Amino acid sequence: MNTKENIKKIIVKKPLKLDCGRTINNYPLSYETYGNLNEKRDNAILVFHALSGDQFVAGTNPITNKEGWWSYAVGPEKAIDTNKFFVICANVIGGCMGSYGPSSIDSETNKAFSTNFPVITINDMVKAQYNLLDFFNIDKLFSVTGGSMGGMLALQFVANYPDKTKTAVPIACTASHSAQNIALNELGRQAIMADQNWSKGDYLNTTFSPDKGLAVARMAAHITYLSQKGLQEKFGRKLQERDDLKFSFDADFQIESYLRHQGSAFVDRFDANSYLYITRAMDYFDLTKQYNGNLSDAFKKSKTKFFIISFTSDWLYPTSENKEIVIALNAAGADVGFIEIASDKGHDSFLLDVPDFLKSVKNFLEANY
Amino acid sequence: MKKEFQIISELIKNNTRVLDVGCGDGVLMKHLKDNKKIDARGLEISKNNVQICISKGLSVIEGNAEKDLRQFPNLSFDYVILSQTLQAFYNPEKVIDDLLKISNKAIVTIPNFGFWKVRLHLFFKGTMPITKHLPNEWYNTPNLHMCTIKDFFNFCNIRKIKLFNSLALHKEKVSKITNSNLELKNLFSELGIFLIEK
């Protein structure tokens, strides 16, 4: 892994009162940008990453040396065309790619915060990132967008700052985490905490790390990002580099090998405590409750033009949940478009080469620019 | 733009809020938006058409009118448009109810099954009529509830729905439908265009 020292970051001086009651200040927020801000400063798109993402949206991630997580969508001439738009993405607070998170050093103890880091929310993340508008001297964004948790962040952004973005494209998300979402996140957290190396969260002060727990969490989560049909078509019962079953617990099947690889690759780039904090933030997300049971009120003041996108095979954030956002927007008289993209690639569709999806994002952004 | 859309457009006042139910590729919406300063929204069942509308910068929701009209608040529009779609619903009666909940005025157009060519086709050929406005075979038509201009006229009267404006269209020619010329218009028009009010 490369050093994280060269990551771009701002130090936010302005105090931020978190939903949990604690106040933070002088905290780092790391970010990356693509394309150029135009003279009118009206072509900026704030992209929010999902649970396991980071600020490296496109090109080569300098830390992992892999492609940025949204390389299919962001780049010159792509759906989010960096020849036209100035794309900003920040690592969420609670994350582990340079922003203030559980692996940051607590100046009082000179040790990593670990589980002494405050529990943060989607709202806290958005408030922290709002400081980027000041930093880049942008009065109004052209768009906010993101998939999954990124979509939730986009919704929260418009709710908090109704006149600060011209458009919003929340993708494959929800206005409130369902019991199924919470259950699946809890499974991941329990896998991490069941790993003895987690050491009650204090592993950064030991020579071990809860790699196995984090890998299992990632394996379980990864299944939820795919679809039954997609899995069956890609893997079926194909065997992994062998002609027959070995009557053992090795990875006989390709799907087992694939998941193990996903798990171990994730451990190299992600911090276990960050996984706990970010999944918790997602679970706490309930925009409907924030507005006293009426989601429409979240968008009442907004002139933002929305485009909501869901995927047919996404069972993690299904179309029905995305449509609830559309219904609330309609009830508030907001300007909203909606499409359900046909795809067998499950929740992960927004990260993959799904031409209908990429085309609709591009068409929406360019027709409204 | 086809004559039907021109007539619909003329029935709508400038600077109003309009929902186009079954907006297709958005030709009418775009016209209303660009020429009449109308805040136009669309509901469309075909993914492909929604894509086309989005690329035109139109605010269109993918959905099914029979399920999704309910999501709009009462009287949230000045007009709703239903162009040649009523006959394709399982429950047209319910759709008309829903339309008049979300808007005071609705513009409904129907392909007229009472048109003389349709009648002759059935009378002489003895098979389900195929015309310009009804191009499908009986086994693949999306039309479940065909009606005539007279049927719709009567429907509105029985339901105490006000017929604010009733127009007949035949070969680019528009004329008013009244109680006294109803039988003739029902025989000689391909399309009925109705501005209704609750």
Short mmCIF file of C-alpha atoms in Angstrom, two decimals, chain A residues 103-344:
data_model
loop_
_atom_site.label_atom_id
_atom_site.label_comp_id
_atom_site.label_asym_id
_atom_site.label_seq_id
_atom_site.Cartn_x
_atom_site.Cartn_y
_atom_site.Cartn_z
CA SER A 103 -8.10 5.29 12.84
CA SER A 104 -7.29 9.01 13.28
CA ILE A 105 -5.03 9.86 16.20
CA ASP A 106 -6.70 11.31 19.27
CA SER A 107 -4.50 14.24 20.31
CA GLU A 108 -5.39 13.71 23.96
CA THR A 109 -4.13 10.14 24.12
CA ASN A 110 -1.79 10.08 21.13
CA LYS A 111 -3.45 6.82 20.14
CA ALA A 112 -6.02 5.99 17.50
CA PHE A 113 -9.57 6.83 18.53
CA SER A 114 -10.76 3.32 17.69
CA THR A 115 -14.16 2.85 19.34
CA ASN A 116 -13.76 6.13 21.22
CA PHE A 117 -14.55 7.82 17.93
CA PRO A 118 -18.04 9.31 18.12
CA VAL A 119 -20.86 7.47 16.37
CA ILE A 120 -21.56 9.56 13.29
CA THR A 121 -24.58 9.83 11.00
CA ILE A 122 -25.30 10.43 7.33
CA ASN A 123 -26.32 13.95 8.35
CA ASP A 124 -22.92 14.50 10.04
CA MET A 125 -21.11 13.29 6.92
CA VAL A 126 -23.06 15.71 4.72
CA LYS A 127 -22.50 18.65 7.06
CA ALA A 128 -18.76 17.93 7.07
CA GLN A 129 -18.62 17.79 3.26
CA TYR A 130 -20.62 20.99 2.88
CA ASN A 131 -17.39 22.77 3.87
CA LEU A 132 -16.00 21.82 0.46
CA LEU A 133 -18.33 24.34 -1.19
CA ASP A 134 -16.67 27.13 0.78
CA PHE A 135 -13.25 25.73 0.09
CA PHE A 136 -13.81 25.75 -3.67
CA ASN A 137 -15.78 29.01 -3.50
CA ILE A 138 -18.83 27.38 -5.09
CA ASP A 139 -22.16 29.03 -4.36
CA LYS A 140 -24.32 26.36 -5.95
CA LEU A 141 -23.46 22.90 -7.20
CA PHE A 142 -24.70 21.67 -10.54
CA SER A 143 -25.46 18.26 -9.08
CA VAL A 144 -25.10 15.90 -6.17
CA THR A 145 -25.09 12.19 -6.88
CA GLY A 146 -24.12 8.80 -5.57
CA GLY A 147 -25.32 5.23 -5.36
CA SER A 148 -26.33 3.24 -2.29
CA MET A 149 -25.11 5.16 0.78
CA GLY A 150 -23.98 7.83 -1.72
CA GLY A 151 -27.62 8.24 -2.73
CA MET A 152 -28.67 8.64 0.89
CA LEU A 153 -26.01 11.33 1.31
CA ALA A 154 -27.36 13.09 -1.80
CA LEU A 155 -30.90 13.04 -0.36
CA GLN A 156 -29.67 14.37 2.96
CA PHE A 157 -27.71 17.09 1.17
CA VAL A 158 -30.80 18.42 -0.60
CA ALA A 159 -32.84 18.19 2.59
CA ASN A 160 -30.20 20.20 4.48
CA TYR A 161 -29.37 22.67 1.72
CA PRO A 162 -32.44 23.01 -0.53
CA ASP A 163 -30.98 25.76 -2.73
CA LYS A 164 -27.39 24.57 -2.99
CA THR A 165 -27.66 22.22 -5.94
CA LYS A 166 -29.44 22.56 -9.26
CA THR A 167 -29.98 18.83 -9.70
CA ALA A 168 -29.70 15.63 -7.69
CA VAL A 169 -29.32 12.03 -8.87
CA PRO A 170 -29.78 9.59 -5.98
CA ILE A 171 -29.20 6.07 -7.26
CA ALA A 172 -30.23 2.68 -5.83
CA CYS A 173 -30.88 4.01 -2.36
CA THR A 174 -33.55 4.51 0.27
CA ALA A 175 -34.88 7.26 2.50
CA SER A 176 -34.73 5.01 5.51
CA HIS A 177 -32.73 1.86 6.20
CA SER A 178 -35.03 -1.18 6.30
CA ALA A 179 -34.95 -4.02 8.82
CA GLN A 180 -33.28 -6.16 6.15
CA ASN A 181 -30.59 -3.53 5.58
CA ILE A 182 -29.93 -3.23 9.30
CA ALA A 183 -29.90 -7.02 9.71
CA LEU A 184 -27.30 -7.45 6.98
CA ASN A 185 -25.12 -4.68 8.39
CA GLU A 186 -25.36 -6.21 11.85
CA LEU A 187 -24.16 -9.51 10.40
CA GLY A 188 -21.05 -7.75 9.13
CA ARG A 189 -20.41 -5.96 12.39
CA GLN A 190 -20.80 -9.15 14.41
CA ALA A 191 -18.33 -10.93 12.11
CA ILE A 192 -15.74 -8.21 12.84
CA MET A 193 -16.40 -8.10 16.55
CA ALA A 194 -16.31 -11.90 16.80
CA ASP A 195 -12.73 -11.86 15.51
CA GLN A 196 -10.51 -12.01 18.61
CA ASN A 197 -8.00 -9.77 16.88
CA TRP A 198 -10.54 -6.98 16.95
CA SER A 199 -9.53 -6.64 20.64
CA LYS A 200 -12.66 -4.70 21.54
CA GLY A 201 -11.79 -2.22 18.84
CA ASP A 202 -8.28 -1.54 20.08
CA TYR A 203 -6.42 -3.58 17.42
CA LEU A 204 -4.46 -0.58 16.10
CA ASN A 205 -2.55 -0.65 19.37
CA THR A 206 -1.75 -4.32 18.96
CA THR A 207 0.24 -6.18 16.32
CA PHE A 208 -2.89 -7.93 15.02
CA SER A 209 -5.90 -6.88 13.04
CA PRO A 210 -9.35 -8.46 12.62
CA ASP A 211 -8.74 -9.45 9.01
CA LYS A 212 -10.81 -12.60 9.13
CA GLY A 213 -13.81 -10.88 10.64
CA LEU A 214 -13.64 -8.01 8.16
CA ALA A 215 -13.23 -10.44 5.26
CA VAL A 216 -16.32 -12.41 6.31
CA ALA A 217 -18.25 -9.14 6.66
CA ARG A 218 -17.24 -8.20 3.13
CA MET A 219 -18.09 -11.65 1.75
CA ALA A 220 -21.59 -11.53 3.23
CA ALA A 221 -22.12 -7.98 2.04
CA HIS A 222 -20.82 -8.76 -1.42
CA ILE A 223 -23.53 -11.39 -1.91
CA THR A 224 -26.14 -8.73 -1.20
CA TYR A 225 -24.72 -6.55 -3.96
CA LEU A 226 -25.38 -9.24 -6.60
CA SER A 227 -28.50 -10.98 -7.77
CA GLN A 228 -29.49 -14.63 -7.76
CA LYS A 229 -29.65 -14.65 -11.54
CA GLY A 230 -26.37 -12.79 -11.93
CA LEU A 231 -24.59 -15.20 -9.59
CA GLN A 232 -26.05 -18.23 -11.31
CA GLU A 233 -25.06 -17.00 -14.75
CA LYS A 234 -21.55 -15.99 -13.77
CA PHE A 235 -20.65 -18.93 -11.52
CA GLY A 236 -23.35 -21.59 -11.55
CA ARG A 237 -21.77 -24.69 -10.02
CA LYS A 238 -18.46 -24.23 -11.84
CA LEU A 239 -15.48 -25.69 -10.01
CA GLN A 240 -12.34 -23.75 -9.15
CA GLU A 241 -9.25 -25.12 -10.96
CA ARG A 242 -10.24 -28.71 -10.37
CA ASP A 243 -12.06 -31.46 -12.24
CA ASP A 244 -14.12 -32.79 -9.41
CA LEU A 245 -15.20 -32.16 -5.85
CA LYS A 246 -12.38 -32.67 -3.33
CA PHE A 247 -14.52 -33.76 -0.37
CA SER A 248 -12.97 -31.03 1.74
CA PHE A 249 -13.72 -27.49 2.85
CA ASP A 250 -11.37 -25.86 0.38
CA ALA A 251 -12.90 -23.55 -2.18
CA ASP A 252 -14.22 -26.22 -4.56
CA PHE A 253 -16.61 -23.85 -6.27
CA GLN A 254 -15.68 -20.74 -8.20
CA ILE A 255 -18.15 -18.68 -6.22
CA GLU A 256 -16.36 -19.64 -2.99
CA SER A 257 -13.02 -18.69 -4.40
CA TYR A 258 -14.44 -15.44 -5.74
CA LEU A 259 -15.91 -14.47 -2.39
CA ARG A 260 -12.71 -15.35 -0.53
CA HIS A 261 -10.80 -13.14 -2.93
CA GLN A 262 -13.29 -10.30 -2.41
CA GLY A 263 -12.87 -10.66 1.33
CA SER A 264 -9.08 -10.70 1.40
CA ALA A 265 -8.70 -7.88 -1.14
CA PHE A 266 -11.00 -5.71 0.96
CA VAL A 267 -8.95 -6.22 4.11
CA ASP A 268 -5.94 -4.67 2.39
CA ARG A 269 -7.69 -1.38 1.86
CA PHE A 270 -10.28 -1.00 4.56
CA ASP A 271 -10.28 -0.43 8.28
CA ALA A 272 -12.50 -2.71 10.36
CA ASN A 273 -13.62 0.03 12.76
CA SER A 274 -14.52 2.30 9.84
CA TYR A 275 -16.73 -0.54 8.61
CA LEU A 276 -18.51 -0.56 11.96
CA TYR A 277 -18.96 3.21 12.04
CA ILE A 278 -20.13 3.64 8.47
CA THR A 279 -22.61 0.76 8.57
CA ARG A 280 -23.96 2.23 11.80
CA ALA A 281 -24.43 5.60 10.12
CA MET A 282 -26.37 3.89 7.34
CA ASP A 283 -28.56 2.02 9.84
CA TYR A 284 -29.36 5.23 11.69
CA PHE A 285 -30.43 6.89 8.44
CA ASP A 286 -34.13 7.64 8.47
CA LEU A 287 -34.93 10.84 6.61
CA THR A 288 -38.65 10.26 7.16
CA LYS A 289 -38.17 10.28 10.91
CA GLN A 290 -35.98 13.38 10.71
CA TYR A 291 -38.99 15.16 9.27
CA ASN A 292 -41.47 13.85 11.84
CA GLY A 293 -42.81 11.03 9.75
CA ASN A 294 -43.39 13.02 6.56
CA LEU A 295 -40.65 12.47 4.00
CA SER A 296 -42.18 15.09 1.71
CA ASP A 297 -41.30 17.79 4.22
CA ALA A 298 -37.62 17.00 3.62
CA PHE A 299 -37.98 18.36 0.09
CA LYS A 300 -40.63 21.01 0.58
CA LYS A 301 -38.32 23.99 0.12
CA SER A 302 -36.27 22.51 -2.66
CA LYS A 303 -36.16 23.76 -6.22
CA THR A 304 -33.69 20.99 -7.04
CA LYS A 305 -34.49 18.86 -10.06
CA PHE A 306 -34.32 15.20 -9.07
CA PHE A 307 -33.65 12.08 -11.09
CA ILE A 308 -34.10 8.85 -9.14
CA ILE A 309 -32.73 5.61 -10.56
CA SER A 310 -33.26 2.03 -9.39
CA PHE A 311 -32.40 -1.40 -10.81
CA THR A 312 -34.74 -4.32 -11.44
CA SER A 313 -32.52 -6.92 -9.74
CA ASP A 314 -31.47 -4.80 -6.74
CA TRP A 315 -32.93 -6.52 -3.68
CA LEU A 316 -30.85 -4.54 -1.19
CA TYR A 317 -32.37 -1.17 -2.10
CA PRO A 318 -35.29 -2.36 -4.24
CA THR A 319 -37.28 -0.25 -6.68
CA SER A 320 -40.16 -0.03 -4.19
CA GLU A 321 -37.94 1.88 -1.73
CA ASN A 322 -36.64 4.19 -4.44
CA LYS A 323 -40.19 4.81 -5.55
CA GLU A 324 -41.12 5.94 -2.06
CA ILE A 325 -38.68 8.79 -2.54
CA VAL A 326 -40.34 9.61 -5.87
CA ILE A 327 -43.77 9.59 -4.24
CA ALA A 328 -42.58 11.90 -1.45
CA LEU A 329 -41.04 14.25 -4.00
CA ASN A 330 -44.26 14.31 -6.01
CA ALA A 331 -46.25 14.97 -2.87
CA ALA A 332 -44.00 17.94 -2.18
CA GLY A 333 -44.52 19.18 -5.72
CA ALA A 334 -40.81 18.78 -6.41
CA ASP A 335 -39.43 18.31 -9.90
CA VAL A 336 -38.64 14.62 -10.29
CA GLY A 337 -37.90 12.04 -12.94
CA PHE A 338 -37.57 8.32 -12.27
CA ILE A 339 -36.43 5.26 -14.16
CA GLU A 340 -35.95 1.64 -13.20
CA ILE A 341 -33.08 0.22 -15.22
CA ALA A 342 -33.35 -3.40 -16.33
CA SER A 343 -30.21 -5.19 -15.16
CA ASP A 344 -29.29 -8.63 -13.79
#
